[in-house]
Short mmCIF file of C-alpha atoms in Angstrom, two decimals:
data_model
loop_
_atom_site.label_atom_id
_atom_site.label_comp_id
_atom_site.label_asym_id
_atom_site.label_seq_id
_atom_site.Cartn_x
_atom_site.Cartn_y
_atom_site.Cartn_z
CA MET U 1 66.74 -23.36 43.95
CA ASN U 2 68.99 -22.70 41.08
CA THR U 3 68.59 -19.88 38.65
CA LYS U 4 67.09 -21.78 35.91
CA SER U 5 64.60 -23.39 37.82
CA PHE U 6 63.63 -19.97 39.58
CA VAL U 7 63.19 -18.42 36.25
CA GLY U 8 61.01 -21.21 34.97
CA LYS U 9 58.73 -21.02 38.09
CA LEU U 10 58.52 -17.21 37.69
CA ASN U 11 57.56 -17.52 34.11
CA GLN U 12 54.74 -19.91 35.10
CA ILE U 13 53.54 -17.56 37.84
CA THR U 14 53.46 -14.56 35.16
CA LYS U 15 51.32 -16.57 32.85
CA ALA U 16 49.10 -17.51 35.43
CA LEU U 17 48.65 -13.84 36.46
CA PHE U 18 47.88 -13.05 32.79
CA SER U 19 45.19 -15.60 32.49
CA MET U 20 43.41 -14.28 35.59
CA THR U 21 40.47 -11.83 35.75
CA PRO U 22 40.99 -8.26 37.08
CA ALA U 23 39.33 -9.30 40.32
CA GLN U 24 41.47 -12.39 40.82
CA ARG U 25 44.60 -10.40 40.25
CA GLU U 26 43.32 -7.81 42.91
CA LYS U 27 42.75 -10.86 45.27
CA VAL U 28 46.42 -12.03 44.69
CA HIS U 29 47.68 -8.36 45.31
CA GLN U 30 45.88 -8.22 48.63
CA SER U 31 47.31 -11.50 49.81
CA ILE U 32 50.71 -10.34 49.15
CA GLN U 33 50.14 -6.95 50.94
CA ALA U 34 48.96 -9.13 53.91
CA LEU U 35 52.28 -10.79 54.14
CA ASP U 36 54.02 -7.55 54.73
CA ALA U 37 54.72 -6.62 58.31
CA GLU U 38 52.39 -3.92 59.54
CA ILE U 39 54.55 -1.01 61.02
CA SER U 40 52.74 1.04 63.54
CA THR U 41 52.87 4.84 63.24
CA ASP U 42 54.75 5.19 66.44
CA GLU U 43 57.37 2.50 65.09
CA LEU U 44 57.68 4.60 62.04
CA ILE U 45 58.27 7.68 64.11
CA GLN U 46 60.64 6.57 66.87
CA PRO U 47 63.54 6.24 64.72
CA LEU U 48 63.20 9.91 63.57
CA PHE U 49 63.09 10.94 67.12
CA ASP U 50 66.15 8.80 68.01
CA VAL U 51 68.29 10.43 65.30
CA SER U 52 68.40 13.76 67.07
CA SER U 53 66.71 13.02 70.43
CA GLN U 54 66.39 16.21 72.34
CA CYS U 55 64.13 18.04 74.68
CA PRO U 56 61.42 20.09 72.75
CA HIS U 57 61.27 22.56 75.30
CA CYS U 58 64.92 23.63 76.18
CA HIS U 59 66.58 21.41 73.48
CA SER U 60 68.75 19.62 75.90
CA ARG U 61 70.08 16.19 75.14
CA HIS U 62 70.13 14.98 78.72
CA LEU U 63 67.01 12.90 78.58
CA LYS U 64 65.70 9.85 80.36
CA LYS U 65 62.77 7.36 79.94
CA TRP U 66 59.81 8.27 81.91
CA GLY U 67 57.42 5.65 81.60
CA LYS U 68 54.78 5.05 79.11
CA SER U 69 51.35 6.50 78.14
CA GLY U 70 49.74 3.45 76.56
CA ALA U 71 52.14 2.03 74.22
CA ILE U 72 53.80 5.52 73.59
CA GLN U 73 57.32 6.07 75.39
CA ARG U 74 57.56 9.26 77.49
CA TYR U 75 60.77 10.94 78.46
CA ARG U 76 61.82 13.59 81.05
CA CYS U 77 64.40 16.27 80.55
CA LYS U 78 67.26 16.24 83.22
CA ASP U 79 67.77 19.93 82.75
CA CYS U 80 64.24 21.66 82.75
CA GLN U 81 62.48 18.73 84.50
CA LYS U 82 59.76 18.56 81.84
CA THR U 83 58.18 15.52 80.29
CA PHE U 84 57.21 14.85 76.79
CA ASN U 85 57.03 12.00 74.02
CA ASN U 86 58.28 11.68 70.45
CA LYS U 87 55.55 13.94 68.93
CA THR U 88 55.62 16.80 71.48
CA ASN U 89 56.05 20.14 69.57
CA THR U 90 55.71 18.44 66.12
CA PRO U 91 52.50 18.87 63.75
CA LEU U 92 51.30 15.55 65.07
CA ALA U 93 51.35 16.48 68.79
CA LYS U 94 48.07 16.07 70.64
CA LEU U 95 46.50 14.31 67.65
CA HIS U 96 44.19 11.14 68.71
CA LYS U 97 43.49 7.86 66.99
CA CYS U 98 46.88 7.49 65.71
CA HIS U 99 46.06 3.76 64.38
CA LEU U 100 44.00 5.75 61.78
CA TRP U 101 46.93 8.03 60.51
CA GLU U 102 48.25 5.51 57.78
CA GLU U 103 44.55 4.93 56.45
CA TYR U 104 44.26 8.64 56.35
CA ALA U 105 47.59 9.14 54.68
CA ARG U 106 46.53 6.69 52.01
CA CYS U 107 43.43 8.93 51.33
CA MET U 108 46.09 11.82 50.75
CA VAL U 109 47.90 9.60 48.34
CA LEU U 110 44.58 9.40 46.41
CA LYS U 111 43.90 13.06 46.89
CA LEU U 112 40.39 12.47 48.22
CA THR U 113 38.16 15.30 49.49
CA LEU U 114 37.52 15.79 53.20
CA ARG U 115 34.16 13.98 53.14
CA GLU U 116 35.71 10.91 51.35
CA ALA U 117 38.37 10.76 53.70
CA ALA U 118 36.20 11.02 56.71
CA ASP U 119 33.94 8.31 55.52
CA ILE U 120 36.73 5.99 55.01
CA CYS U 121 38.44 6.51 58.34
CA GLY U 122 35.28 6.67 60.21
CA ILE U 123 36.07 10.11 61.59
CA ASN U 124 34.38 13.45 62.01
CA LEU U 125 34.68 15.97 59.19
CA LYS U 126 36.41 18.59 61.45
CA THR U 127 38.71 15.95 62.35
CA ALA U 128 39.56 15.14 58.64
CA PHE U 129 40.21 18.90 58.18
CA LEU U 130 42.51 19.11 61.10
CA TRP U 131 44.38 16.09 60.25
CA ARG U 132 44.88 17.28 56.58
CA HIS U 133 46.45 20.47 57.51
CA ARG U 134 48.67 19.08 60.40
CA PHE U 135 49.98 16.48 57.85
CA LEU U 136 50.81 19.27 55.60
CA MET U 137 52.18 21.89 57.82
CA ALA U 138 55.75 20.73 58.19
CA GLN U 139 56.48 20.65 54.41
CA ALA U 140 54.41 23.98 53.69
CA GLY U 141 56.81 26.52 52.24
CA LYS U 142 59.82 24.26 52.04
CA ASN U 143 61.77 24.04 48.92
CA GLN U 144 64.74 21.77 49.50
CA ASP U 145 64.96 20.19 46.00
CA LYS U 146 67.78 21.40 43.56
CA LEU U 147 66.73 21.81 40.02
CA SER U 148 69.22 20.78 37.28
CA GLY U 149 69.51 19.89 33.72
CA ILE U 150 66.60 21.35 31.74
CA ILE U 151 64.68 23.44 34.11
CA GLU U 152 61.17 24.96 33.26
CA VAL U 153 59.66 27.79 35.23
CA ASP U 154 56.39 30.00 35.20
CA GLU U 155 53.93 31.89 37.39
CA PHE U 156 50.43 31.49 37.55
CA PHE U 157 47.45 33.42 39.66
CA LEU U 158 44.81 32.29 41.77
CA ALA U 159 41.80 34.30 42.86
CA ARG U 160 42.48 35.49 46.69
CA SER U 161 39.92 33.55 48.85
CA GLU U 162 38.70 33.78 52.26
CA LYS U 163 36.72 30.65 51.93
CA GLY U 164 35.46 29.60 55.38
CA SER U 165 36.04 32.86 57.12
CA LYS U 166 32.95 34.40 58.83
CA THR U 167 34.25 38.04 58.18
CA LEU U 168 36.12 39.26 55.26
CA ALA U 169 39.40 40.84 56.25
CA HIS U 170 39.62 43.11 53.15
CA GLN U 171 35.95 44.41 53.69
CA LYS U 172 35.07 43.80 50.23
CA LYS U 173 31.89 42.48 48.70
CA PRO U 174 32.05 38.97 48.38
CA ARG U 175 32.40 37.38 44.94
CA LYS U 176 29.43 35.28 43.85
CA ARG U 177 30.80 31.70 42.53
CA GLY U 178 34.17 33.09 41.73
CA GLY U 179 33.08 36.27 39.98
CA ASN U 180 35.32 38.26 37.42
CA LEU U 181 38.76 39.34 38.24
CA ASP U 182 40.78 41.87 36.18
CA LYS U 183 43.72 39.77 34.68
CA ARG U 184 45.57 42.80 33.59
CA THR U 185 45.85 44.61 36.99
CA LYS U 186 46.42 41.09 38.88
CA GLU U 187 44.20 42.81 41.63
CA GLY U 188 42.79 40.18 44.27
CA GLN U 189 44.92 37.51 42.83
CA VAL U 190 47.79 35.64 44.49
CA THR U 191 51.10 34.79 42.43
CA VAL U 192 52.41 31.49 42.58
CA LEU U 193 55.88 30.47 41.25
CA LEU U 194 56.31 26.91 39.97
CA SER U 195 59.30 25.23 38.59
CA ILE U 196 60.24 21.55 37.41
CA ASP U 197 63.07 20.07 36.02
CA ARG U 198 63.29 16.93 33.76
CA SER U 199 64.16 14.50 36.66
CA ASN U 200 60.81 15.62 38.20
CA HIS U 201 62.24 17.74 41.07
CA MET U 202 59.82 20.72 41.87
CA ILE U 203 59.80 23.85 43.67
CA ASN U 204 56.84 26.15 44.35
CA ALA U 205 56.36 29.52 46.21
CA ILE U 206 53.69 31.98 46.92
CA LEU U 207 55.04 35.38 45.84
CA SER U 208 54.15 38.58 47.77
CA ALA U 209 54.42 40.36 44.59
CA ASP U 210 55.01 39.50 41.04
CA THR U 211 58.46 41.25 40.73
CA ARG U 212 61.95 40.28 39.68
CA ALA U 213 63.23 40.43 43.26
CA GLU U 214 60.65 38.04 44.48
CA ILE U 215 61.07 35.54 41.82
CA ALA U 216 64.85 35.57 42.14
CA ALA U 217 64.40 35.27 46.02
CA HIS U 218 62.60 31.94 45.74
CA LEU U 219 64.31 30.54 42.63
CA THR U 220 68.02 31.28 42.52
CA GLU U 221 69.14 29.20 45.43
CA ASN U 222 67.31 26.23 44.01
CA ILE U 223 68.88 26.33 40.53
CA THR U 224 72.27 24.44 39.77
CA GLU U 225 74.62 26.38 37.66
CA ASN U 226 75.31 25.67 34.08
CA SER U 227 71.71 24.29 33.67
CA VAL U 228 69.28 25.27 31.05
CA LEU U 229 66.39 27.54 32.13
CA CYS U 230 63.24 27.56 29.94
CA SER U 231 60.89 30.29 30.85
CA ASP U 232 58.30 32.51 29.02
CA GLY U 233 59.10 35.98 27.63
CA SER U 234 59.35 37.45 31.10
CA TRP U 235 62.60 39.59 31.70
CA SER U 236 62.57 38.55 35.30
CA TYR U 237 64.38 35.38 34.50
CA VAL U 238 67.10 36.97 32.21
CA GLU U 239 69.14 38.12 35.35
CA ILE U 240 68.56 34.96 37.17
CA ALA U 241 69.97 32.97 34.22
CA LYS U 242 73.01 35.10 33.94
CA GLN U 243 73.64 34.98 37.69
CA LYS U 244 73.71 31.01 37.66
CA ASN U 245 75.51 30.82 34.44
CA CYS U 246 72.46 29.04 32.74
CA ASP U 247 71.63 28.95 29.21
CA HIS U 248 68.43 30.66 28.89
CA LYS U 249 65.56 29.78 26.31
CA ARG U 250 62.75 32.31 26.25
CA LEU U 251 59.39 30.98 24.73
CA ILE U 252 57.72 34.02 23.70
CA ASN U 253 53.99 33.65 23.89
CA ASN U 254 52.29 32.95 20.26
CA GLN U 255 55.77 33.09 18.51
CA VAL U 256 57.89 30.21 19.96
CA ARG U 257 56.53 27.38 21.69
CA VAL U 258 59.47 24.80 21.33
CA ILE U 259 63.14 25.34 20.52
CA ASP U 260 65.27 22.60 19.18
CA LYS U 261 62.36 20.02 19.52
CA VAL U 262 63.61 19.95 23.37
CA TYR U 263 63.24 23.16 25.14
CA HIS U 264 59.82 24.20 26.05
CA ILE U 265 57.60 25.11 29.31
CA GLN U 266 54.87 22.53 28.27
CA THR U 267 55.64 20.38 31.42
CA VAL U 268 55.29 23.10 33.86
CA ASN U 269 52.28 24.56 32.17
CA GLY U 270 50.79 20.94 32.29
CA ALA U 271 51.51 20.81 36.17
CA ILE U 272 49.93 24.39 36.70
CA ALA U 273 46.72 23.28 34.73
CA HIS U 274 46.62 20.19 36.87
CA PHE U 275 46.96 22.00 40.23
CA LYS U 276 44.34 24.68 39.28
CA GLY U 277 42.07 21.90 37.93
CA TRP U 278 42.46 20.13 41.23
CA VAL U 279 41.94 22.93 43.83
CA ASN U 280 39.26 24.69 41.90
CA GLY U 281 37.45 21.59 40.65
CA LYS U 282 37.66 18.78 43.03
CA MET U 283 38.41 20.72 45.95
CA LYS U 284 35.96 23.49 45.23
CA GLY U 285 38.47 26.31 45.80
CA VAL U 286 40.89 26.60 48.70
CA ALA U 287 41.20 29.56 51.10
CA THR U 288 44.61 31.63 50.40
CA LYS U 289 45.87 31.10 54.06
CA TYR U 290 45.99 27.39 53.40
CA LEU U 291 47.28 27.62 49.77
CA SER U 292 50.92 26.88 50.85
CA ASN U 293 49.67 23.52 52.37
CA TYR U 294 47.90 22.54 49.27
CA LEU U 295 51.17 23.25 47.31
CA ALA U 296 53.06 21.07 49.79
CA TRP U 297 50.43 18.46 48.97
CA PHE U 298 50.71 18.79 45.22
CA LYS U 299 54.46 18.37 45.45
CA GLU U 300 54.22 15.24 47.58
CA SER U 301 51.71 13.76 45.00
CA HIS U 302 54.19 14.80 42.18
CA ALA U 303 57.03 13.03 43.93
CA LYS U 304 54.58 10.08 44.34
CA LEU U 305 54.96 9.59 48.00
CA ASP U 306 53.42 6.60 49.67
CA LYS U 307 51.33 6.84 52.86
CA GLN U 308 54.27 5.87 55.06
CA GLN U 309 56.49 8.71 53.42
CA ILE U 310 53.55 11.08 53.99
CA LEU U 311 53.68 10.39 57.58
CA VAL U 312 57.40 11.07 57.79
CA ALA U 313 57.20 14.19 56.04
CA ALA U 314 54.21 15.17 58.50
CA TYR U 315 56.49 14.54 61.42
CA GLY U 316 58.95 17.04 59.83
#
């Protein structure tokens, strides 16, 4: 088929699609998806194992195939003599019903609640909870993105939560439906650092203290030199900007919101509002011990990972 004929047929198809109802277009979309070859979870994971295949117990590379368990290939280490498969000692180890993982990853793309995901996948609520945190474990606390160009940064605070715990570690009276926190002293709160550049690269970190040293430890290595750093009036970022030779734009609260019609921190503040609305609204609050997992999930959502990319990230 020559180019002119192909373009003509493509225009006809496009016109036909525009004339369809939303339900008809969805049917066409489903038919196209059905044409794509389905890749099993093991087929997705096996190439990742093959790239750096080694014994998960002693890290030896002297391996040999050792039969199969169902359709999953097993291996035996020639040095320590232990057997394993491609998921041993990974976050996905010993999880069952792997044929449902891709559907569960799709629920994570949609950021569904545990009950919604459990209903869709036909699994127990406890299983849905276990899968959620296993899928996020490998990426929790990782900040591999490099920020460049115009970089926005800010901190925000969340109430420390022991949701789900039968005993309170801090031996304090539990708050009723959130309670009231003193925002001036930051007592009972967790500090989170969030930074985004205009190319949508993101880093986030839970700070042990809202100090200049803590901020620098989590931010400095991820900033490219000669960038433009946009922050609020905090002095913590002044030294970081000097160290990385960055042009520093300070947006002072209630005084300056935008500099030169370009430099602002509205993008990062919008992301913070989105995250807080999501975890405190739809998720009904999250336990502080799992907060790094939800930050990893938020980062994956911000990067628009699809269900297969989420499984690859979960494998670690």
